[in-house]
Amino acid sequence: MANRTKPKATIIGTLEQAEGALAEIAEIDRSVAAHEAQLNETVDQAKAEAKARCEPLLTRRKTLADALATFATLHREALFARRKSLALSFGTIGFRRVTKLLTLPKVTLGRVLERLHECGFLDAIRTKESVDKTAMQDWPDERLATVGMRRLSEDEFYIEVDQQRLGDEAA
């Protein structure tokens, strides 16, 4: 079982101590940001290296897949006369029916959406509704209550660290 020690309680009793605590928080924030930046740089570099190593493999894979598709198409009647797929030692190749919906020539999806509305085919229209609390911020309390909302105001403690000043003093 891990040995866990309780953190020591820190009590701030003076403004000087409060200033010191804010300075320490600012330093911790800068240190964490530096570690996170280093981590992100390392991850980005690893991703770039992996992508570079995978690129020739993926290119070769696509070349082989295209060659298999050409082979299957050229020998379709012989290989797929009675079946849609062919099981091989390392996988299966075959043909499957794929149905796509395309717009008619010179018709945009915007025009299709207009026609769906005009014809009343609303079941073919996606809508995602959600409550916009930002829009409701300026509403009076009575209007909020009408729709089942209420406003709650409370004081919330916050800390704003002056990174600029800390950086000037550290330099």
Coordinates of C-alpha atoms in Angstrom, one line a residue, residues 50-158:
A50 CA 5.7 8.1 -36.5
K51 CA 3.9 9.7 -39.5
A52 CA 7.2 9.8 -41.4
R53 CA 7.9 6.2 -40.6
C54 CA 4.3 5.1 -41.5
E55 CA 4.1 7.1 -44.8
P56 CA 6.0 4.6 -47.0
L57 CA 4.1 1.7 -45.4
L58 CA 0.8 3.3 -46.1
T59 CA 1.8 4.1 -49.6
R60 CA 2.8 0.5 -50.2
R61 CA -0.4 -0.7 -48.6
K62 CA -2.5 1.5 -51.0
T63 CA -0.5 0.2 -53.9
L64 CA -1.1 -3.4 -52.9
A65 CA -4.8 -2.7 -52.3
D66 CA -5.2 -1.1 -55.7
A67 CA -3.4 -4.0 -57.3
L68 CA -5.8 -6.5 -55.5
A69 CA -8.8 -4.5 -56.7
T70 CA -7.5 -4.5 -60.3
F71 CA -6.8 -8.3 -60.1
A72 CA -10.3 -9.0 -58.7
T73 CA -12.0 -6.8 -61.3
L74 CA -10.1 -8.5 -64.2
H75 CA -10.9 -12.0 -62.8
R76 CA -14.4 -11.2 -61.5
E77 CA -16.3 -13.7 -63.6
A78 CA -13.9 -16.6 -62.7
L79 CA -13.4 -15.8 -59.0
F80 CA -16.8 -14.4 -58.0
A81 CA -19.3 -16.2 -60.3
R82 CA -21.1 -17.9 -57.5
R83 CA -20.0 -15.8 -54.5
K84 CA -19.3 -12.2 -53.6
S85 CA -16.2 -12.8 -51.6
L86 CA -13.1 -15.1 -51.7
A87 CA -11.4 -16.1 -48.5
L88 CA -7.6 -16.3 -48.9
S89 CA -4.9 -17.3 -46.3
F90 CA -4.4 -13.8 -45.0
G91 CA -7.9 -12.3 -45.5
T92 CA -10.8 -11.9 -47.8
I93 CA -11.4 -10.0 -51.0
G94 CA -14.7 -9.4 -52.7
F95 CA -17.3 -7.1 -53.9
R96 CA -20.2 -5.7 -51.9
R97 CA -23.2 -3.6 -53.0
V98 CA -22.9 0.0 -51.8
T99 CA -25.7 2.4 -52.2
K100 CA -25.1 6.2 -52.1
L101 CA -27.4 9.1 -52.3
L102 CA -26.2 11.9 -54.6
T103 CA -27.7 15.2 -55.6
L104 CA -28.9 15.6 -59.1
P105 CA -26.7 17.6 -61.4
K106 CA -26.7 21.3 -60.7
V107 CA -28.6 20.8 -57.4
T108 CA -27.0 21.7 -54.1
L109 CA -27.7 20.3 -50.7
G110 CA -28.9 23.7 -49.7
R111 CA -31.6 23.5 -52.4
V112 CA -32.4 19.9 -51.2
L113 CA -33.0 21.3 -47.7
E114 CA -35.3 24.0 -49.0
R115 CA -37.3 21.4 -51.0
L116 CA -37.6 19.2 -47.9
H117 CA -39.1 22.1 -46.0
E118 CA -41.4 23.0 -48.9
C119 CA -42.6 19.4 -49.3
G120 CA -43.0 18.9 -45.5
F121 CA -40.5 16.0 -45.4
L122 CA -39.3 17.0 -42.0
D123 CA -38.3 13.5 -41.1
A124 CA -35.3 13.9 -43.4
I125 CA -34.0 17.0 -41.7
R126 CA -31.6 16.8 -38.8
T127 CA -32.1 19.3 -36.0
K128 CA -30.3 19.5 -32.7
E129 CA -31.8 21.9 -30.2
S130 CA -30.3 22.9 -26.9
V131 CA -30.9 25.7 -24.3
D132 CA -28.8 28.8 -25.0
K133 CA -28.1 30.1 -21.5
T134 CA -25.9 32.9 -22.9
A135 CA -28.8 34.3 -24.8
M136 CA -30.9 34.1 -21.6
Q137 CA -28.4 36.1 -19.5
D138 CA -30.0 39.4 -20.2
W139 CA -33.6 38.3 -19.7
P140 CA -35.6 39.6 -16.8
D141 CA -36.3 37.2 -13.9
E142 CA -40.0 37.0 -14.8
R143 CA -39.2 35.8 -18.3
L144 CA -36.7 33.3 -16.9
A145 CA -39.4 32.0 -14.5
T146 CA -41.8 31.6 -17.4
V147 CA -39.6 29.1 -19.1
G148 CA -38.5 27.4 -15.9
M149 CA -35.2 29.1 -15.2
R150 CA -33.9 31.2 -12.4
R151 CA -30.9 33.5 -11.8
L152 CA -28.5 32.7 -9.0
S153 CA -25.8 35.3 -8.1
E154 CA -23.0 34.4 -5.7
D155 CA -19.6 35.6 -4.8
E156 CA -16.9 33.2 -6.1
F157 CA -13.3 33.5 -5.0
Y158 CA -10.8 33.9 -7.8

